[in-house]
Amino acid sequence: MSDHHTYKKIEVVGSSKASIEDAISNALAECAKSVRNMDWFEVTETRGHIEGGKVGHYQVTLKVGFRIGNS
């Protein structure tokens, strides 16, 4: 059994009206429907939409790393 891993990274964007944390969770939950072996994520951008002078929703861009191959 090998002790090293090979990863591929994809970029996804999650959104939520509630919070940045929910936006991250939403992105990962949706990603998990089609990507196996997810191991880590990195938040690369955080932004939001303003409605009536208040936060309308949060948007978070993530890089998600998942293992590929037999590693």
Backbone as a printed PyTorch tensor [residue, N CA C, xyz], in Angstrom:
tensor([[[  0.8430,  -1.1810,   0.0000],
         [  0.0000,   0.0000,   0.0000],
         [  0.8860,   1.2410,   0.0000]],

        [[  0.5730,   2.1750,  -0.8510],
         [  1.3630,   3.3920,  -1.0040],
         [  1.0710,   4.3790,   0.1160]],

        [[  2.0880,   5.1540,   0.5020],
         [  1.8660,   6.1610,   1.5360],
         [  1.7730,   7.5620,   0.9440]],

        [[  1.7100,   7.6930,  -0.3850],
         [  1.4980,   9.0070,  -0.9770],
         [  0.2030,   8.9880,  -1.7900]],

        [[ -0.2890,  10.1870,  -2.0160],
         [ -1.5570,  10.3350,  -2.7210],
         [ -1.3890,  11.3090,  -3.8720]],

        [[ -2.2200,  11.1430,  -4.8680],
         [ -2.2910,  12.0840,  -5.9750],
         [ -3.6820,  12.7020,  -5.9400]],

        [[ -3.7280,  14.0200,  -6.1040],
         [ -4.9830,  14.7400,  -6.0070],
         [ -5.2840,  15.5020,  -7.2890]],

        [[ -6.5470,  15.7190,  -7.5090],
         [ -7.0050,  16.6310,  -8.5500],
         [ -7.8010,  17.7150,  -7.8400]],

        [[ -7.7630,  18.9480,  -8.3720],
         [ -8.5070,  20.0590,  -7.7800],
         [ -9.5740,  20.5220,  -8.7610]],

        [[-10.7410,  20.8150,  -8.2220],
         [-11.7830,  21.4560,  -9.0090],
         [-12.2360,  22.7010,  -8.2650]],

        [[-12.8690,  23.5960,  -8.9870],
         [-13.3590,  24.8250,  -8.3740],
         [-14.8790,  24.8170,  -8.4130]],

        [[-15.4880,  25.1100,  -7.2720],
         [-16.9450,  25.1800,  -7.1750],
         [-17.3300,  26.4510,  -6.4220]],

        [[-18.5540,  26.8930,  -6.6310],
         [-19.0640,  28.0800,  -5.9440],
         [-20.3540,  27.6970,  -5.2310]],

        [[-20.4210,  27.9940,  -3.9390],
         [-21.6260,  27.7510,  -3.1570],
         [-22.2380,  29.0620,  -2.7240]],

        [[-23.5490,  29.0530,  -2.5110],
         [-24.2030,  30.2750,  -2.0500],
         [-25.2010,  29.9410,  -0.9470]],

        [[-25.5260,  30.9600,  -0.1660],
         [-26.4820,  30.8090,   0.9300],
         [-26.9840,  32.1820,   1.3450]],

        [[-28.2350,  32.2380,   1.7280],
         [-28.7870,  33.4720,   2.2870],
         [-28.4370,  33.5940,   3.7670]],

        [[-28.0570,  32.4740,   4.4010],
         [-27.8460,  32.4530,   5.8480],
         [-26.4400,  32.8600,   6.2810]],

        [[-25.3870,  32.2330,   5.6660],
         [-24.0340,  32.4860,   6.1520],
         [-22.9800,  31.9680,   5.1810]],

        [[-21.7550,  32.3990,   5.4200],
         [-20.6180,  31.9040,   4.6450],
         [-20.4450,  30.4050,   4.8910]],

        [[-20.5910,  29.9760,   6.1380],
         [-20.4520,  28.5550,   6.4750],
         [-21.4740,  27.7140,   5.7320]],

        [[-22.7020,  28.1970,   5.6390],
         [-23.7290,  27.4700,   4.8800],
         [-23.3850,  27.4180,   3.3980]],

        [[-22.8230,  28.4950,   2.8700],
         [-22.4250,  28.5060,   1.4650],
         [-21.3650,  27.4400,   1.1980]],

        [[-20.4060,  27.2980,   2.1260],
         [-19.3730,  26.2610,   2.0080],
         [-20.0210,  24.8800,   2.0700]],

        [[-20.8830,  24.6700,   3.0570],
         [-21.5490,  23.3730,   3.2120],
         [-22.3900,  23.0250,   1.9970]],

        [[-23.0980,  24.0020,   1.4440],
         [-23.9160,  23.7680,   0.2520],
         [-23.0550,  23.3510,  -0.9350]],

        [[-21.9260,  24.0210,  -1.1180],
         [-21.0260,  23.6820,  -2.2290],
         [-20.4820,  22.2690,  -2.0690]],

        [[-20.0510,  21.9140,  -0.8660],
         [-19.4790,  20.5860,  -0.6390],
         [-20.5390,  19.4880,  -0.7740]],

        [[-21.7360,  19.7430,  -0.2880],
         [-22.8160,  18.7500,  -0.3910],
         [-23.1670,  18.4840,  -1.8470]],

        [[-23.2290,  19.5250,  -2.6330],
         [-23.5540,  19.3610,  -4.0550],
         [-22.4160,  18.6490,  -4.7820]],

        [[-21.1980,  19.0190,  -4.4550],
         [-20.0160,  18.4050,  -5.0640],
         [-19.9510,  16.9090,  -4.7330]],

        [[-20.3010,  16.5490,  -3.5160],
         [-20.2340,  15.1610,  -3.0610],
         [-21.1870,  14.2420,  -3.8340]],

        [[-22.1710,  14.8230,  -4.5090],
         [-23.1020,  14.0190,  -5.2970],
         [-22.4220,  13.3830,  -6.5070]],

        [[-21.3390,  13.9970,  -6.9880],
         [-20.6950,  13.4640,  -8.1850],
         [-19.1860,  13.2440,  -8.0570]],

        [[-18.5950,  13.6960,  -6.9660],
         [-17.1380,  13.5570,  -6.7880],
         [-16.8740,  12.6500,  -5.5960]],

        [[-16.0580,  11.6240,  -5.8210],
         [-15.6970,  10.7170,  -4.7240],
         [-14.3170,  11.0730,  -4.1920]],

        [[-14.0210,  10.5900,  -3.0250],
         [-12.6920,  10.7210,  -2.4040],
         [-12.2750,  12.1650,  -2.1240]],

        [[-13.2530,  13.0300,  -1.8220],
         [-12.9090,  14.4070,  -1.4660],
         [-12.1420,  14.3900,  -0.1490]],

        [[-11.0430,  15.1390,  -0.0920],
         [-10.2140,  15.1580,   1.1140],
         [-10.0630,  16.5310,   1.7430]],

        [[-10.1040,  17.5900,   0.9650],
         [ -9.8560,  18.9140,   1.5290],
         [-10.4960,  19.9920,   0.6570]],

        [[-10.6240,  21.1890,   1.2300],
         [-11.0800,  22.3430,   0.4570],
         [-10.3220,  23.5780,   0.9020]],

        [[-10.3010,  24.5510,   0.0130],
         [ -9.6400,  25.8350,   0.2670],
         [-10.5860,  26.9330,  -0.2090]],

        [[-10.8920,  27.8940,   0.6520],
         [-11.7210,  29.0310,   0.2590],
         [-10.8280,  30.0290,  -0.4730]],

        [[-11.1720,  30.3250,  -1.7210],
         [-10.3420,  31.2390,  -2.5120],
         [-10.9730,  32.6160,  -2.6860]],

        [[-12.3030,  32.6880,  -2.6010],
         [-12.9820,  33.9800,  -2.7230],
         [-14.2390,  33.9750,  -1.8570]],

        [[-14.5440,  35.1210,  -1.3070],
         [-15.7950,  35.3110,  -0.5830],
         [-16.4090,  36.6090,  -1.0810]],

        [[-17.6650,  36.5510,  -1.4370],
         [-18.3460,  37.7610,  -1.8910],
         [-19.8270,  37.6100,  -1.5770]],

        [[-20.5780,  38.6500,  -1.8240],
         [-22.0050,  38.5950,  -1.5430],
         [-22.7830,  39.5210,  -2.4390]],

        [[-24.0680,  39.3850,  -2.3680],
         [-24.9840,  40.2060,  -3.1420],
         [-25.7360,  41.1020,  -2.1600]],

        [[-25.8840,  42.3540,  -2.5200],
         [-26.5400,  43.3320,  -1.6440],
         [-27.9530,  43.5910,  -2.1550]],

        [[-28.8990,  43.5090,  -1.2480],
         [-30.2970,  43.8040,  -1.5740],
         [-30.8430,  44.7810,  -0.5410]],

        [[-31.2350,  45.9490,  -0.9800],
         [-31.8000,  46.9470,  -0.0620],
         [-30.8420,  47.3800,   1.0320]],

        [[-29.5490,  47.4150,   0.7130],
         [-28.5580,  47.8370,   1.6900],
         [-28.1560,  46.7590,   2.6870]],

        [[-28.6470,  45.5320,   2.4940],
         [-28.3230,  44.4140,   3.3910],
         [-27.8120,  43.2340,   2.5790]],

        [[-27.2370,  42.2770,   3.2860],
         [-26.7400,  41.0730,   2.6170],
         [-27.9230,  40.2900,   2.0620]],

        [[-27.9140,  40.0810,   0.7460],
         [-28.9460,  39.2580,   0.1040],
         [-28.5630,  37.7940,   0.1430]],

        [[-27.3140,  37.5210,  -0.2050],
         [-26.7820,  36.1750,  -0.0650],
         [-25.2650,  36.2180,  -0.1180]],

        [[-24.6630,  35.1700,   0.4170],
         [-23.2090,  35.0020,   0.4280],
         [-22.8380,  34.0510,  -0.6950]],

        [[-21.6690,  34.2660,  -1.2710],
         [-21.1520,  33.4000,  -2.3160],
         [-19.6910,  33.1040,  -2.0020]],

        [[-19.3270,  31.8250,  -2.0040],
         [-17.9770,  31.4080,  -1.6390],
         [-17.4270,  30.4950,  -2.7220]],

        [[-16.2310,  30.8220,  -3.2150],
         [-15.5540,  29.9730,  -4.1940],
         [-14.5820,  29.0680,  -3.4600]],

        [[-14.6600,  27.7730,  -3.7700],
         [-13.8060,  26.7790,  -3.1290],
         [-13.0000,  26.0140,  -4.1670]],

        [[-11.7920,  25.6380,  -3.8040],
         [-11.0490,  24.6230,  -4.5280],
         [-11.1890,  23.3590,  -3.6930]],

        [[-11.6360,  22.2860,  -4.3270],
         [-11.8460,  21.0220,  -3.6270],
         [-10.8520,  20.0050,  -4.1620]],

        [[-10.1180,  19.3830,  -3.2500],
         [ -9.1350,  18.3750,  -3.6190],
         [ -9.6850,  16.9790,  -3.3630]],

        [[ -9.5000,  16.1110,  -4.3580],
         [ -9.9330,  14.7260,  -4.1740],
         [ -8.8720,  13.7960,  -4.7290]],

        [[ -8.7580,  12.6320,  -4.0840],
         [ -7.7570,  11.6350,  -4.4790],
         [ -8.1400,  10.9800,  -5.7950]],

        [[ -7.1290,  10.7540,  -6.6420],
         [ -7.3560,  10.0440,  -7.8980],
         [ -6.4420,   8.8330,  -7.9610]],

        [[ -6.7570,   7.9240,  -8.8290],
         [ -5.9250,   6.7410,  -9.0140],
         [ -6.0580,   5.7570,  -7.8710]],

        [[ -5.0700,   4.8780,  -7.7520],
         [ -5.0740,   3.8340,  -6.7260],
         [ -4.3370,   4.2490,  -5.4760]],

        [[ -4.0690,   5.5330,  -5.3230],
         [ -3.2980,   5.9880,  -4.1720],
         [ -4.1510,   6.1350,  -2.9430]]])
